[in-house]
Coordinates of C-alpha atoms in Angstrom, one line a residue:
M6 CA -60.6 -69.6 15.0
V7 CA -60.9 -66.6 17.3
T8 CA -60.7 -67.4 21.0
I9 CA -63.0 -65.5 23.4
G10 CA -62.1 -65.1 27.0
M11 CA -63.5 -68.0 29.0
V12 CA -65.3 -67.6 32.3
K13 CA -64.3 -70.5 34.6
T14 CA -67.0 -70.0 37.2
R15 CA -70.5 -71.3 36.4
K16 CA -72.1 -68.3 38.2
L17 CA -73.3 -65.7 35.6
L18 CA -71.9 -62.2 35.9
P19 CA -74.4 -59.5 36.9
L20 CA -74.5 -58.0 33.4
P21 CA -77.3 -55.7 32.2
L22 CA -80.2 -57.6 30.6
I23 CA -80.8 -55.0 27.9
F24 CA -78.6 -53.1 25.5
R25 CA -78.7 -49.5 26.8
R26 CA -77.0 -47.7 23.9
N27 CA -73.8 -47.4 26.0
F28 CA -71.2 -48.0 23.3
Q29 CA -68.2 -47.3 25.5
Q30 CA -69.3 -50.1 27.8
L31 CA -69.7 -52.5 24.9
K32 CA -66.0 -52.3 23.9
S33 CA -65.0 -54.5 26.9
V34 CA -67.5 -57.2 26.0
P35 CA -66.5 -60.1 23.6
S36 CA -68.5 -59.6 20.4
V37 CA -66.9 -62.1 18.0
I38 CA -69.6 -63.6 15.8
E39 CA -68.8 -65.5 12.7
T40 CA -71.3 -64.4 10.0
V41 CA -72.3 -66.5 7.0
Y42 CA -74.5 -64.9 4.3
A43 CA -75.9 -67.7 2.2
P44 CA -78.6 -66.4 -0.2
P45 CA -80.4 -69.1 -2.1
K46 CA -79.0 -70.1 -5.4
K47 CA -79.5 -72.8 -8.0
L48 CA -77.3 -75.8 -7.4
N49 CA -75.7 -78.1 -9.9
P50 CA -76.7 -81.8 -9.6
A51 CA -73.2 -82.5 -8.2
E52 CA -73.6 -79.9 -5.5
E53 CA -77.0 -81.1 -4.2
T54 CA -76.7 -82.8 -0.9
G55 CA -79.3 -85.1 0.5
F56 CA -80.1 -85.5 4.1
V57 CA -77.7 -88.4 4.5
G58 CA -74.9 -86.2 3.3
L59 CA -75.8 -83.7 6.0
G60 CA -75.5 -86.3 8.7
I61 CA -79.1 -87.5 9.1
R62 CA -79.5 -91.2 9.8
P63 CA -80.7 -93.3 6.8
Q64 CA -83.7 -94.6 8.8
I65 CA -84.9 -91.0 9.3
C66 CA -84.3 -90.2 5.6
D67 CA -86.4 -93.1 4.6
A68 CA -89.2 -91.9 6.9
L69 CA -89.0 -88.4 5.4
D70 CA -89.5 -89.9 2.0
Q71 CA -92.3 -92.3 3.1
H72 CA -94.4 -90.1 5.4
F73 CA -93.5 -86.5 4.3
R74 CA -92.6 -87.0 0.7
I75 CA -89.4 -85.0 1.3
I76 CA -86.2 -86.1 -0.4
T77 CA -84.0 -83.0 -0.8
P78 CA -83.4 -80.5 2.1
T79 CA -84.2 -76.9 1.6
H80 CA -81.4 -74.3 1.3
C81 CA -81.8 -73.3 4.9
Q82 CA -81.7 -76.9 6.2
R83 CA -78.6 -77.5 4.1
K84 CA -76.8 -74.6 5.9
I85 CA -78.0 -75.2 9.5
I86 CA -77.9 -78.9 10.1
P87 CA -74.1 -79.5 9.9
P88 CA -73.2 -76.8 12.5
I89 CA -75.9 -78.0 14.8
L90 CA -74.6 -81.6 14.6
E91 CA -71.1 -80.2 15.3
G92 CA -72.3 -78.7 18.6
R93 CA -71.7 -75.0 17.7
D94 CA -73.8 -72.1 19.0
V95 CA -75.9 -71.0 16.0
I96 CA -78.1 -68.0 15.4
I97 CA -80.4 -68.5 12.3
R98 CA -82.2 -66.0 10.2
D99 CA -84.3 -67.0 7.2
L100 CA -87.6 -66.2 5.5
T101 CA -90.8 -67.6 6.9
G102 CA -91.7 -71.0 5.6
S103 CA -88.1 -72.0 4.8
G104 CA -88.1 -75.1 7.1
K105 CA -86.0 -73.7 9.9
T106 CA -87.8 -75.5 12.8
F107 CA -88.1 -78.7 10.9
G108 CA -84.4 -78.7 10.1
I109 CA -83.5 -78.0 13.7
I110 CA -85.7 -80.9 14.9
L111 CA -84.1 -83.3 12.4
A112 CA -80.6 -82.3 13.6
L113 CA -81.6 -82.8 17.3
L114 CA -83.0 -86.2 16.6
N115 CA -79.7 -87.3 15.2
K116 CA -77.7 -86.1 18.2
P117 CA -76.4 -88.8 20.6
R118 CA -78.4 -89.4 23.8
A119 CA -77.2 -87.5 26.9
H120 CA -76.5 -89.5 30.1
T121 CA -76.0 -88.6 33.6
K122 CA -72.4 -88.9 34.9
I123 CA -71.7 -90.7 38.1
K124 CA -68.5 -90.5 40.0
V125 CA -67.4 -93.9 41.2
V126 CA -64.7 -94.7 43.7
E127 CA -62.9 -97.8 42.4
R128 CA -60.4 -100.0 44.3
I129 CA -57.1 -100.5 42.5
N130 CA -55.7 -104.1 42.6
Q131 CA -52.1 -104.9 43.0
F132 CA -51.6 -105.3 39.3
Q133 CA -52.9 -101.8 38.5
Q134 CA -50.9 -100.1 41.3
R135 CA -47.7 -98.4 40.2
P136 CA -44.6 -99.2 42.1
S137 CA -43.6 -96.4 44.5
R138 CA -40.2 -95.5 45.7
F139 CA -41.6 -94.7 49.1
P140 CA -44.3 -97.3 49.8
S141 CA -47.0 -96.2 52.2
K142 CA -46.9 -97.7 55.7
S143 CA -50.7 -98.1 55.6
S144 CA -51.9 -101.4 54.4
S145 CA -55.3 -100.0 53.1
P146 CA -55.9 -100.6 49.4
Q147 CA -55.5 -97.6 47.0
T148 CA -58.6 -96.2 45.2
R149 CA -59.3 -93.9 42.3
K150 CA -62.3 -91.8 41.1
I151 CA -63.7 -92.5 37.7
I152 CA -66.8 -91.1 35.9
R153 CA -69.3 -93.5 34.4
H154 CA -72.4 -93.0 32.3
G155 CA -75.6 -93.3 34.3
P156 CA -79.2 -93.5 33.1
P157 CA -80.2 -91.3 30.2
C158 CA -81.3 -87.7 30.8
I159 CA -82.9 -84.9 28.8
T160 CA -80.7 -84.2 25.8
S161 CA -82.3 -81.1 24.3
V162 CA -84.9 -78.5 25.4
V163 CA -86.9 -76.8 22.6
V164 CA -88.7 -73.6 23.6
L165 CA -91.5 -72.6 21.3
P166 CA -93.9 -69.6 21.2
S167 CA -97.2 -71.4 21.4
R168 CA -98.9 -74.6 22.4
E169 CA -100.0 -75.2 18.8
L170 CA -96.4 -75.2 17.5
A171 CA -95.3 -77.5 20.3
F172 CA -97.9 -80.1 19.5
Q173 CA -97.1 -79.8 15.8
V174 CA -93.4 -80.7 16.5
E175 CA -94.7 -83.7 18.4
G176 CA -96.8 -84.6 15.4
W177 CA -93.7 -84.4 13.1
I178 CA -91.7 -86.8 15.3
R179 CA -94.6 -89.2 15.7
S180 CA -94.9 -89.4 11.9
L181 CA -91.2 -89.9 11.5
L182 CA -91.0 -92.7 14.1
Q183 CA -94.4 -94.4 13.6
N184 CA -92.8 -97.5 11.9
V185 CA -89.8 -97.8 14.3
G186 CA -91.7 -99.9 16.8
F187 CA -91.4 -97.9 20.0
P188 CA -94.1 -98.9 22.5
S189 CA -94.1 -95.2 23.6
L190 CA -92.6 -92.0 22.4
K191 CA -92.1 -90.6 26.0
P192 CA -88.4 -91.6 25.9
I193 CA -88.0 -89.7 22.6
I194 CA -90.2 -86.6 23.0
Q195 CA -92.5 -85.1 25.7
V196 CA -94.5 -81.9 25.4
V197 CA -95.0 -79.6 28.4
V198 CA -97.6 -76.8 28.1
R199 CA -100.2 -75.2 30.2
G200 CA -103.9 -76.1 29.8
Q201 CA -107.1 -76.9 31.5
D202 CA -106.9 -80.6 30.5
I203 CA -103.2 -81.0 31.5
D204 CA -102.1 -82.1 34.9
P205 CA -98.7 -80.4 35.8
D206 CA -97.9 -83.1 38.4
E207 CA -98.4 -85.8 35.7
Q208 CA -95.9 -84.0 33.5
I209 CA -93.3 -83.9 36.2
K210 CA -93.9 -87.6 36.9
D211 CA -93.4 -88.5 33.2
L212 CA -90.2 -86.5 33.0
L213 CA -88.7 -88.2 36.1
E214 CA -89.7 -91.7 35.0
N215 CA -88.8 -91.4 31.3
P216 CA -86.5 -88.4 30.7
P217 CA -87.0 -87.6 27.0
H218 CA -84.4 -87.1 24.3
L219 CA -86.3 -83.9 23.4
L220 CA -88.3 -81.8 25.8
V221 CA -90.6 -79.4 23.8
G222 CA -92.9 -76.8 25.3
T223 CA -93.8 -73.2 25.9
A224 CA -91.5 -70.8 27.8
T225 CA -93.8 -70.3 30.7
R226 CA -94.3 -74.0 31.5
I227 CA -90.6 -75.0 31.0
E228 CA -89.6 -72.1 33.2
E229 CA -91.8 -73.4 35.9
I230 CA -90.3 -76.9 35.7
V231 CA -86.7 -75.5 35.6
N232 CA -87.4 -73.3 38.6
E233 CA -88.9 -76.1 40.7
R234 CA -85.6 -78.0 40.3
K235 CA -87.4 -81.4 40.4
V236 CA -86.1 -82.3 37.0
D237 CA -82.3 -82.5 36.4
F238 CA -80.9 -80.3 33.7
K239 CA -77.3 -80.6 34.8
F240 CA -76.2 -82.6 31.8
L241 CA -78.4 -80.8 29.1
N242 CA -76.7 -80.8 25.7
T243 CA -78.7 -78.3 23.7
L244 CA -81.1 -75.4 24.3
V245 CA -83.2 -74.1 21.4
L246 CA -85.2 -70.8 21.4
D247 CA -87.4 -70.8 18.3
E248 CA -89.0 -67.4 17.4
A249 CA -86.5 -65.9 19.9
D250 CA -87.4 -62.3 19.2
H251 CA -91.0 -63.1 20.2
L252 CA -90.0 -65.1 23.3
L253 CA -87.8 -62.3 24.6
R254 CA -89.5 -59.2 23.2
L255 CA -86.5 -56.9 23.8
P256 CA -87.1 -53.2 23.6
G257 CA -86.0 -51.5 20.4
K258 CA -82.9 -49.3 20.4
H259 CA -85.1 -46.2 20.3
A260 CA -87.4 -47.4 23.2
P261 CA -88.0 -45.0 26.0
L262 CA -86.1 -45.5 29.2
R263 CA -89.4 -46.3 31.0
R264 CA -89.9 -49.3 28.8
I265 CA -86.3 -50.5 29.2
A266 CA -86.5 -50.2 33.0
N267 CA -89.8 -52.0 33.0
R268 CA -88.3 -54.8 30.9
D269 CA -85.4 -55.1 33.3
K270 CA -87.8 -55.3 36.2
H271 CA -90.1 -57.9 34.6
P272 CA -88.0 -60.4 32.5
K273 CA -89.7 -62.8 30.2
P274 CA -90.0 -66.5 31.0
A275 CA -87.7 -67.4 28.2
E276 CA -85.0 -65.3 29.7
L277 CA -85.5 -66.7 33.2
L278 CA -85.3 -70.3 32.0
T279 CA -82.2 -69.6 30.0
R280 CA -80.4 -68.2 33.0
E281 CA -81.6 -71.0 35.3
I282 CA -80.5 -73.7 32.8
M283 CA -77.1 -72.0 32.4
E284 CA -76.6 -72.0 36.2
Q285 CA -77.7 -75.6 36.7
A286 CA -75.7 -77.1 33.8
S287 CA -72.3 -78.6 34.5
S288 CA -71.1 -77.1 31.2
K289 CA -72.6 -74.5 29.0
P290 CA -75.1 -76.2 26.6
Q291 CA -75.2 -75.6 22.9
M292 CA -77.4 -72.6 22.1
I293 CA -79.6 -72.5 19.0
V294 CA -81.5 -69.2 18.2
A295 CA -83.9 -69.0 15.2
S296 CA -86.3 -66.4 13.8
A297 CA -87.2 -64.7 10.5
T298 CA -86.6 -61.4 12.2
V299 CA -83.3 -61.8 14.1
N300 CA -81.6 -58.4 14.3
Y301 CA -78.5 -56.9 15.9
G302 CA -80.1 -56.2 19.3
L303 CA -81.1 -59.9 19.7
R304 CA -77.6 -61.2 18.6
H305 CA -76.0 -58.7 21.0
Y306 CA -78.2 -59.8 23.8
F307 CA -77.1 -63.4 23.7
N308 CA -73.4 -62.4 23.2
F309 CA -73.5 -59.8 26.0
N310 CA -75.0 -62.2 28.5
R311 CA -72.5 -64.9 27.5
F312 CA -75.3 -67.3 26.5
V313 CA -73.3 -68.1 23.3
M314 CA -69.6 -68.6 22.8
N315 CA -68.1 -67.9 19.3
P316 CA -71.5 -68.3 17.7
L317 CA -72.2 -68.8 14.0
F318 CA -74.7 -66.4 12.5
I319 CA -76.4 -67.9 9.5
D320 CA -78.3 -65.4 7.3
V321 CA -80.2 -67.1 4.5
T322 CA -82.6 -64.3 3.6
G323 CA -80.6 -63.0 0.6
G324 CA -81.4 -59.4 1.6
T325 CA -85.2 -59.9 1.3
I326 CA -87.9 -59.8 3.9
T327 CA -90.8 -61.8 2.6
P328 CA -91.0 -64.7 0.2
P329 CA -91.3 -63.5 -3.4
T330 CA -94.3 -65.8 -4.1
I331 CA -96.6 -63.8 -1.8
S332 CA -98.6 -60.9 -3.1
H333 CA -99.7 -58.2 -0.7
H334 CA -102.8 -56.0 -0.7
C335 CA -104.1 -53.4 1.7
L336 CA -107.8 -52.2 1.9
M337 CA -109.0 -49.2 3.7
V338 CA -112.5 -49.9 5.2
G339 CA -114.6 -46.8 5.5
S340 CA -118.2 -46.3 6.7
T341 CA -119.6 -46.2 3.2
A342 CA -116.9 -47.6 0.9
I343 CA -113.8 -49.8 0.7
R344 CA -110.8 -48.6 -1.3
N345 CA -107.2 -49.6 -1.9
I346 CA -104.5 -47.9 0.0
S347 CA -103.3 -44.7 -1.7
P348 CA -99.7 -44.8 -2.9
K349 CA -99.1 -41.3 -1.5
I350 CA -101.2 -38.7 0.4
E351 CA -100.4 -35.0 0.3
L352 CA -100.3 -33.9 3.9
T353 CA -101.3 -30.5 5.2
E354 CA -98.7 -28.4 7.1
E355 CA -100.2 -29.5 10.5
E356 CA -100.0 -33.2 9.5
K357 CA -96.4 -32.8 8.3
I358 CA -95.5 -31.3 11.7
A359 CA -97.3 -34.1 13.5
K360 CA -95.6 -36.8 11.4
S361 CA -92.1 -35.2 11.3
R362 CA -90.9 -37.1 14.4
E363 CA -92.0 -40.4 12.9
Y364 CA -90.2 -39.6 9.6
Y365 CA -87.1 -38.5 11.5
E366 CA -87.0 -41.8 13.5
L367 CA -87.4 -43.9 10.4
K368 CA -84.5 -41.9 8.7
K369 CA -82.3 -42.3 11.8
Q370 CA -83.0 -46.1 11.9
R371 CA -82.0 -46.4 8.3
R372 CA -78.8 -44.4 8.8
Y373 CA -77.5 -46.2 11.9
A374 CA -78.8 -49.7 11.2
G375 CA -75.5 -51.2 10.0
D376 CA -74.7 -54.7 11.0
R377 CA -72.0 -54.1 13.7
Y378 CA -71.2 -57.8 13.9
N379 CA -70.6 -58.2 10.2
H380 CA -66.9 -58.1 9.5
N381 CA -67.5 -59.2 5.9
H382 CA -69.6 -56.7 4.0
N383 CA -73.1 -58.0 3.1
P384 CA -73.4 -57.4 -0.7
C385 CA -77.2 -57.6 -0.5
N386 CA -77.8 -54.3 1.2
D387 CA -76.0 -51.1 2.2
Y388 CA -77.9 -51.4 5.5
D389 CA -79.5 -54.4 7.0
I390 CA -83.3 -53.9 6.9
H391 CA -83.8 -56.6 9.5
E392 CA -82.2 -54.3 12.1
N393 CA -85.3 -52.0 11.9
I394 CA -88.2 -54.5 11.9
N395 CA -88.5 -55.0 15.6
N396 CA -87.9 -51.3 16.3
Y397 CA -90.9 -50.1 14.5
D398 CA -94.0 -50.2 16.7
C399 CA -97.3 -49.7 14.9
E400 CA -99.0 -48.7 18.1
G401 CA -96.3 -46.7 19.6
N402 CA -98.4 -43.5 19.7
N403 CA -101.1 -44.3 22.3
K404 CA -103.4 -41.5 21.1
L405 CA -103.2 -42.5 17.5
A406 CA -103.7 -46.2 18.5
D407 CA -106.8 -45.3 20.4
R408 CA -108.2 -43.5 17.3
I409 CA -107.6 -46.4 14.9
K410 CA -108.8 -49.2 17.1
F411 CA -112.1 -50.9 16.4
D412 CA -114.2 -53.4 18.3
D413 CA -114.9 -57.1 17.7
D414 CA -118.5 -56.2 16.9
D415 CA -117.6 -54.0 14.0
D416 CA -119.9 -55.4 11.3
R417 CA -118.3 -53.3 8.6
M418 CA -114.9 -55.0 9.0
L419 CA -116.5 -58.5 9.1
E420 CA -118.5 -57.8 6.0
S421 CA -115.3 -56.8 4.2
V422 CA -113.7 -60.1 5.1
T423 CA -116.8 -62.0 4.0
V424 CA -116.8 -60.4 0.6
A425 CA -113.1 -61.0 0.0
Y426 CA -113.5 -64.6 1.1
E427 CA -116.2 -65.2 -1.4
L428 CA -114.5 -63.4 -4.2
E429 CA -111.2 -65.3 -3.8
Q430 CA -113.0 -68.7 -3.6
I431 CA -110.7 -69.8 -0.8
E432 CA -110.4 -73.4 0.2
T433 CA -108.2 -72.8 3.3
G434 CA -107.3 -69.5 4.7
I435 CA -106.5 -67.9 8.1
L436 CA -107.8 -64.7 9.6
F437 CA -105.6 -62.9 12.2
I438 CA -107.3 -60.6 14.7
P439 CA -106.0 -58.3 17.4
N440 CA -104.9 -59.9 20.6
R441 CA -107.5 -58.2 22.6
F442 CA -110.3 -59.9 20.7
N443 CA -112.2 -62.9 22.0
V444 CA -111.6 -65.7 19.4
P445 CA -114.6 -67.9 20.1
K446 CA -117.0 -64.9 20.1
L447 CA -115.6 -63.7 16.8
V448 CA -115.9 -67.2 15.3
T449 CA -119.6 -67.2 16.3
R450 CA -120.2 -63.8 14.6
L451 CA -118.4 -65.0 11.4
H452 CA -120.8 -68.0 11.3
K453 CA -123.7 -65.5 11.1
F454 CA -122.0 -64.0 8.0
G455 CA -121.9 -67.4 6.4
L456 CA -118.2 -68.1 6.8
P457 CA -116.9 -71.6 7.6
A458 CA -114.8 -70.2 10.5
K459 CA -113.0 -72.4 13.0
E460 CA -110.8 -71.6 16.0
L461 CA -107.2 -72.5 15.1
A462 CA -106.3 -73.8 18.6
S463 CA -109.3 -76.2 18.9
D464 CA -109.5 -77.6 15.4
V465 CA -106.1 -77.6 13.9
M466 CA -104.2 -79.0 16.8
Q467 CA -106.4 -82.1 17.0
K468 CA -105.8 -82.8 13.3
I469 CA -102.0 -82.3 13.8
K470 CA -102.1 -84.9 16.5
E471 CA -104.0 -87.4 14.3
R472 CA -102.4 -87.2 10.9
P473 CA -99.0 -86.6 9.3
L474 CA -98.3 -83.1 8.1
H475 CA -98.2 -83.9 4.4
L476 CA -101.9 -85.1 4.6
F477 CA -103.0 -82.0 6.5
G478 CA -103.8 -80.1 3.3
N479 CA -106.3 -82.7 2.2
I480 CA -108.5 -82.5 5.2
T481 CA -108.8 -78.8 5.9
Q482 CA -110.6 -77.5 2.8
N483 CA -113.3 -74.8 2.9
T484 CA -112.1 -73.5 6.2
L485 CA -111.2 -70.0 7.5
Y486 CA -109.1 -70.4 10.6
V487 CA -109.2 -67.6 13.2
A488 CA -106.3 -66.8 15.5
T489 CA -104.6 -63.9 17.2
E490 CA -101.4 -62.6 15.8
F491 CA -99.3 -64.2 18.5
S492 CA -101.0 -67.6 18.8
A493 CA -100.2 -68.8 15.2
R494 CA -96.6 -67.7 15.1
G495 CA -94.4 -70.4 13.6
I496 CA -97.3 -72.8 12.9
D497 CA -97.1 -74.6 9.5
I498 CA -100.2 -75.4 7.6
P499 CA -99.2 -76.1 4.0
S500 CA -102.6 -75.7 2.5
I501 CA -103.2 -72.1 3.5
S502 CA -103.4 -70.0 0.4
H503 CA -104.7 -66.7 1.8
V504 CA -104.0 -64.7 4.9
F505 CA -106.5 -62.0 6.1
I506 CA -105.2 -59.4 8.7
L507 CA -107.9 -57.6 10.5
G508 CA -106.8 -54.3 11.9
M509 CA -103.4 -52.7 12.4
P510 CA -100.6 -55.1 13.3
S511 CA -98.9 -54.4 16.6
S512 CA -95.5 -54.2 14.9
A513 CA -93.8 -54.7 11.6
A514 CA -92.4 -58.0 12.8
C515 CA -95.9 -59.3 13.6
Y516 CA -97.0 -58.4 10.1
L517 CA -94.1 -60.3 8.7
H518 CA -94.8 -63.4 10.7
M519 CA -98.6 -63.3 10.0
A520 CA -98.0 -62.9 6.2
G521 CA -95.5 -65.9 6.5
R522 CA -98.3 -68.3 7.2
T523 CA -98.9 -68.5 3.4
G524 CA -96.4 -69.0 0.6
R525 CA -94.7 -71.8 2.6
M526 CA -91.9 -73.8 0.9
G527 CA -92.2 -71.8 -2.4
R528 CA -96.0 -72.0 -2.7
V529 CA -98.0 -69.1 -4.0
G530 CA -99.9 -67.0 -1.4
K531 CA -101.9 -63.8 -1.0
V532 CA -102.1 -61.5 2.0
I533 CA -105.0 -59.0 2.4
S534 CA -105.0 -56.4 5.2
F535 CA -108.2 -54.7 6.3
I536 CA -107.5 -51.3 8.0
R537 CA -110.2 -49.1 9.5
D538 CA -110.1 -45.8 7.5
L539 CA -109.7 -43.5 10.5
G540 CA -107.4 -40.6 11.2
G541 CA -103.8 -41.5 10.8
S542 CA -104.3 -45.2 10.1
E543 CA -103.4 -45.0 6.4
S544 CA -100.2 -43.1 7.0
K545 CA -99.2 -45.6 9.7
I546 CA -99.7 -48.7 7.7
R547 CA -98.0 -47.2 4.7
T548 CA -94.9 -46.3 6.7
M549 CA -94.7 -49.9 8.0
L550 CA -95.0 -51.4 4.6
K551 CA -92.4 -49.0 3.3
L552 CA -90.1 -50.0 6.1
L553 CA -90.5 -53.7 5.1
E554 CA -90.0 -52.8 1.4
I555 CA -93.2 -54.6 0.5
D556 CA -94.7 -53.9 -2.9
V557 CA -98.4 -53.5 -2.2
K558 CA -100.5 -54.2 -5.2
P559 CA -104.0 -52.8 -5.8
Y560 CA -106.7 -55.4 -5.1
E561 CA -108.4 -56.1 -8.5
H562 CA -111.9 -56.3 -7.1
V563 CA -111.8 -52.9 -5.5
E564 CA -111.4 -49.5 -7.2

């Protein structure tokens, strides 16, 4: 084991928040990360390990079989559960739909309950007193200070990117524990989010009266609670940041200085709550970071700010980006026709000059994208493609972005989605729209086109609260859910077979997570992107797909 210099004081050092490409400065920062590359492989029957063998309690294993019909853990869960139970800092990267979040929740449920620690002054009687060569002249009895366990407190905090995913986690736990006989789940899990129908004071009251084993919520709401200091996080055991790259949104390594300075000036809520918890905790809590798009910059951020100590980086992707069971299609929507994206376009000299900087940046990213934390060479790739995903911004060129944008009243785009929905004979699908669009308004417009559209936040979350996850696919047929690209990140709806992406994704990472809503747990899925055929849009989307190494297939119903 490699020992990293320990910082005795609880007060965090005033370190920079963002990596600023100052490699000389980084040499003095401890950067030891144990890396485990664990690509999926077929296991012999003797090598297969059930949940009990990973450390999960038999009662929970029985509930998994009864309510979720799950007996064998996924490859990702087999790798991440043991180190989480050991209390190690863990950084996890795996494909979308691999069961990362579910595995983390199972491990946290099996952790022992945290309790407050109370210092008690105890009187020592004459039989406990040691004889002294020089007895004290004072006749007062001797005392000693001991630490005893007090009432239970919050054991783990799980920070999630959306309200929907937070309520889904609550639904998982409710299904697991529905036969245990608890009169209330508040001592086990509580969800804290913002909302018009949610009273913040009531949330604080519940946390004070019944500190939960798991506190689950969004970064903004948890940061407010931590900052108010009404709830005690002094004895917190574990802090989880799921979809950490989205929660922090660190600038890429080629980001302009203005963006870096603006990010330093306006830190994200997830960053603020992490620092507050680290300062309030009596000892550094265990840190768990998970995402399908964890890259070097994110790992360096946690190590540079000393949020993790000797972390274990678990990469279960096997050198791939998207699940192999997903097929990808891209359609260019023009004013008079719809066509498949061209494999290659011959550019004029002016277009080559205009795009030269973009090609140069992509080439430079590939050249310098080596995994600097990997002391054992990754046999999957000569360079780590994940290092580039968050650095590629599809809307980085403001002038180009303005030209390729379309409005939410673009009937041509909605007609294209309608035709594709009817041709595919979809039972359950999801349509992702740009963040600037009004979801309820677009749902109303889709109804006029004859589509069974529903807003994801209003419809799915109610069903997640009412039914176990394994029954979810049986009650959501003939539905096209509508959501923005950020709101559905991490959500797991097993019955989704098709993903429609309307317009240019804001980044390559966003495309990856939107596409990952289908093809979950080895199922077959299809992703169809609809891009307005305007100047520069085709080249932009092609570059992004090339960066992700996605094999885009021609859509069979379009020439």
